[in-house]
Coordinates of C-alpha atoms and ligand atoms in Angstrom, one line a residue:
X206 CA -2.9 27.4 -1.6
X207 CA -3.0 25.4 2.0
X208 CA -0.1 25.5 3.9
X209 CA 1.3 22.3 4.5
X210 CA 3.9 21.3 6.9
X211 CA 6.4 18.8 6.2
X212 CA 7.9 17.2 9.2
X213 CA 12.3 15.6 9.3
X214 CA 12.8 12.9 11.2
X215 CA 15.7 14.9 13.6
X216 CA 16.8 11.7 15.8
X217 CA 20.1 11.8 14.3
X218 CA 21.8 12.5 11.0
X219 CA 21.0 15.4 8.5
X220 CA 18.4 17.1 9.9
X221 CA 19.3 20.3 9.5
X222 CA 19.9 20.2 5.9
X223 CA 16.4 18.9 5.1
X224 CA 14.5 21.4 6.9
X225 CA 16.7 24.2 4.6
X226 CA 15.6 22.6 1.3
X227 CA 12.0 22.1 2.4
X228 CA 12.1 26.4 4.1
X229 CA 13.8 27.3 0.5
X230 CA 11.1 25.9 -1.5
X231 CA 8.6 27.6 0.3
X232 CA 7.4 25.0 2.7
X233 CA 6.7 24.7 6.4
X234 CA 9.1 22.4 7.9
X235 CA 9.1 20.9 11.3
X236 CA 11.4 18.6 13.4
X237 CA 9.9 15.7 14.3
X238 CA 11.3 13.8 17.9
X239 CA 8.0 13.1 19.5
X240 CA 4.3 11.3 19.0
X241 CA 2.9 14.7 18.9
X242 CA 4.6 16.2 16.3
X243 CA 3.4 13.5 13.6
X244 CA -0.1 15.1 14.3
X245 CA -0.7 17.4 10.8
X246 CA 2.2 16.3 8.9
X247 CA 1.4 16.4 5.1
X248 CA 4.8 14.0 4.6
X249 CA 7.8 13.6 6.6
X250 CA 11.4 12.9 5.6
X251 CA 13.7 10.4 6.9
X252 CA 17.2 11.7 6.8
X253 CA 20.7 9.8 6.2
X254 CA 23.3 9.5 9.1
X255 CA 23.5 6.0 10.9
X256 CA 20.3 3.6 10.6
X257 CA 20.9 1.6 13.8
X258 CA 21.3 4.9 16.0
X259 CA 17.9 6.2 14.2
X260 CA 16.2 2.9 15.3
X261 CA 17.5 2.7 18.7
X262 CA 16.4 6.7 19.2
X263 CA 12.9 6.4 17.7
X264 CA 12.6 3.5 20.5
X265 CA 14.0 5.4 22.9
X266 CA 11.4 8.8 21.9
X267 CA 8.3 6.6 21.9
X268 CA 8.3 8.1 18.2
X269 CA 8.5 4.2 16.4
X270 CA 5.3 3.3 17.0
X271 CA 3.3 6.2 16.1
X272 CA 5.5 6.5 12.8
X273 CA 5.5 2.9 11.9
X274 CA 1.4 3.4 12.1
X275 CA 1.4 6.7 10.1
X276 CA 3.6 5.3 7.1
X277 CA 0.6 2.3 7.0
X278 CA -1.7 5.0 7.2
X279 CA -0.6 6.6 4.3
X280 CA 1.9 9.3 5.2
X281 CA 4.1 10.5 2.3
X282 CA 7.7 9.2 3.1
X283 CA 11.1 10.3 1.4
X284 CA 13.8 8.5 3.2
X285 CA 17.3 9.3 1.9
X286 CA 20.5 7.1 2.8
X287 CA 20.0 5.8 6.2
X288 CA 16.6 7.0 5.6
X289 CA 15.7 4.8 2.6
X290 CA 17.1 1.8 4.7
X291 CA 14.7 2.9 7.4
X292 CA 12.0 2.4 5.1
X293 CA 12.8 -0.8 3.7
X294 CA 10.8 -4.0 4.6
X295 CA 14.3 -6.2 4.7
X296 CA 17.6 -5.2 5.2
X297 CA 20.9 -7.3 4.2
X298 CA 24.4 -6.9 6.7
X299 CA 21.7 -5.2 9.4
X300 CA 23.1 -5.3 13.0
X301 CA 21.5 -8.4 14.7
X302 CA 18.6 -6.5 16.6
X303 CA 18.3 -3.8 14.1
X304 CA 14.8 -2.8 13.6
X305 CA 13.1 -0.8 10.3
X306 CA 10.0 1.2 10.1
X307 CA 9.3 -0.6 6.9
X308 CA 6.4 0.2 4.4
X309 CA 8.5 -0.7 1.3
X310 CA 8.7 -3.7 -0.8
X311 CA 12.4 -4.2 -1.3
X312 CA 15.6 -5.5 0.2
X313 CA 18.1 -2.7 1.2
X314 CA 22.1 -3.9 1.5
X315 CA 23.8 -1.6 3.9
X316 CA 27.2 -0.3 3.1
X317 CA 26.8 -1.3 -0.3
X318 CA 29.4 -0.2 -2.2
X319 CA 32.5 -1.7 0.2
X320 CA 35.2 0.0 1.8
X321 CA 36.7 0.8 -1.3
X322 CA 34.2 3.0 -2.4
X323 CA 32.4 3.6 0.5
X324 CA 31.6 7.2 -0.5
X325 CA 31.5 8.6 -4.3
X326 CA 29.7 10.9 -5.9
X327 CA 27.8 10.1 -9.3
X328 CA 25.1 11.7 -11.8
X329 CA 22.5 9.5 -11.7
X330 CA 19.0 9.9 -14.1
X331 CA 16.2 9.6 -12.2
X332 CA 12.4 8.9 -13.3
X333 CA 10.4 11.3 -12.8
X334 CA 13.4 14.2 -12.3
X335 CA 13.4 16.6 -15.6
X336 CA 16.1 18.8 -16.6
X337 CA 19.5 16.5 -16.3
X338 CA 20.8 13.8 -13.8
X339 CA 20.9 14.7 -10.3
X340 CA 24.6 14.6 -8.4
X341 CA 24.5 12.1 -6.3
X342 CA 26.6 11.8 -3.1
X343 CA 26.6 8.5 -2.0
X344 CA 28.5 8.5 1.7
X345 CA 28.8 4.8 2.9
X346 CA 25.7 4.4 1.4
X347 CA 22.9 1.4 0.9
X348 CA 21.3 -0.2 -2.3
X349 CA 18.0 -2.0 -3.3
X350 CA 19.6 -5.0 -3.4
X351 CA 15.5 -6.5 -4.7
X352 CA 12.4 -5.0 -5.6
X353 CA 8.7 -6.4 -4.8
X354 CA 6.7 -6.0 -7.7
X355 CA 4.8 -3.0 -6.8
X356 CA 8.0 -1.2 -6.5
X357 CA 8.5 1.5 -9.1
X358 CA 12.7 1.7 -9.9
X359 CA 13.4 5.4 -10.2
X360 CA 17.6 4.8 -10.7
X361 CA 20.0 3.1 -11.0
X362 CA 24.4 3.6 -11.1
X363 CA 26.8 1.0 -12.6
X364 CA 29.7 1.0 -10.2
X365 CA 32.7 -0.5 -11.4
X366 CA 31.7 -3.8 -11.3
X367 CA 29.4 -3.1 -13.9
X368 CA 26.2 -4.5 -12.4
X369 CA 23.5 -2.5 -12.5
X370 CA 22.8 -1.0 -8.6
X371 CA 19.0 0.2 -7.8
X372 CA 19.4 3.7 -6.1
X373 CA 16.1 5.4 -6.0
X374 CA 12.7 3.5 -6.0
X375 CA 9.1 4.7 -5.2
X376 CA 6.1 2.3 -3.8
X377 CA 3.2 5.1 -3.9
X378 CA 3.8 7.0 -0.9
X379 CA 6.7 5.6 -0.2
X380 CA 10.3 7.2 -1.6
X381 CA 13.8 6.3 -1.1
X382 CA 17.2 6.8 -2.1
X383 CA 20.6 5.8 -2.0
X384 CA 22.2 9.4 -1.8
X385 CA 22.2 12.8 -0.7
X386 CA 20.5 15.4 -2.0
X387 CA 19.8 18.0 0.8
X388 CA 23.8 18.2 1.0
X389 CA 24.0 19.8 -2.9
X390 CA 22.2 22.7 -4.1
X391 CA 19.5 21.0 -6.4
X392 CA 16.3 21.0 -4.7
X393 CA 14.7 19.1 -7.5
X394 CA 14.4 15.6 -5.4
X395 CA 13.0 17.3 -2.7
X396 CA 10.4 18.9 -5.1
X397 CA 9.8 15.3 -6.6
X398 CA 8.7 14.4 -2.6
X399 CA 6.4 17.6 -2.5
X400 CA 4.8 16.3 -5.6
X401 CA 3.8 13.3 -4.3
X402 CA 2.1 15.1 -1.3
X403 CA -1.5 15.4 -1.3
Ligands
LIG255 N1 25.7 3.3 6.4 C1 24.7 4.0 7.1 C2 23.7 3.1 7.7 O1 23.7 1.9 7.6 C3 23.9 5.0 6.1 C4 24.9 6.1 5.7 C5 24.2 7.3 5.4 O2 23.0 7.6 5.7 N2 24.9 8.2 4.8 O3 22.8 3.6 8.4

């Protein structure tokens, strides 16, 4: 089978632990700072850490642009935390000049959960995901607060208000969620993203 190489996103955030899922399951990873190293990509993951400091660095690399164009292209996306927010068209509780790359169809709330909660972790059922929930670890973490009509909801958690809270969502090449996966062992989300990959 063709190689393919799957680029992080390594502004800020966890880099790191992305590439190690993606080299454990057999895949060529690369960090991705500058223009150049979008060129090839099959998909590229955009990790968690802190959304404003991701926008203000992909400015700051000249890296925006050139992503912003490849997500309309059609680049496979899997943005986790910070990196689902990233990807979302509107954001609620943003800082006043905070930017997005955009691409999906929903309406992200940062910081969710509240200080009360701000980090948890859950088992949450995902579409798409055999074999059990997933653990979650949600760390100060964001949810679809609304969902175009295109958009395909994957998962959701019931905190303890008991309103149901969107946590994973898929608009064709686009992939998001609320947690952390590349901080637990289960590599299964990440092999949901390489399935999407052409
Ligand atoms: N609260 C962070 C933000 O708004 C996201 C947290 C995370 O990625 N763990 O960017």
């Amino acid at each position: 089978m063709r190689r393919r190489t799957v680029g992080v996103l390594a502004l800020q955030g966890d880099v790191l632990e992305h590439l190690a899922a993606l080299e454990r399951l057999g895949v060529d990873a690369r960090p991705v700072r500058r223009p150049t190293e979008l060129v090839g990509l099959a998909g590229i993951i955009l990790p968690g850490g802190e959304s404003t400091t991701i926008d203000k660095l992909s400015r700051a690399f000249d890296v925006r642009e050139p992503l912003v164009a490849a997500l309309r292209g059609g680049l496979p996306a899997f943005g986790s935390c910070a990196g689902l927010i990233m990807l979302a068209d509107r954001l609620i509780d943003a800082h006043s000049d905070q930017q997005t790359f955009g691409g999906l169809d929903v309406t992200v709330r940062r910081n969710a959960f509240g200080s009360q909660v701000a980090s948890f972790e859950a088992d949450v059922d995902v579409a798409g995901i055999s074999g059990g929930p997933v653990h979650g670890v949600f760390i100060r973490a964001p949810w679809v607060e609304q969902a175009g009509s295109g958009v395909e909801v994957l998962s959701v958690v019931r905190p303890d208000d008991g309103h149901p809270r969107i946590v994973a969502v898929r608009q064709q090449h686009l992939f998001g969620v609320s947690f952390h996966p590349e901080v637990t062992r289960d590599l299964r989300v990440h092999e949901y993203f390489l399935g999407m990959l052409g």
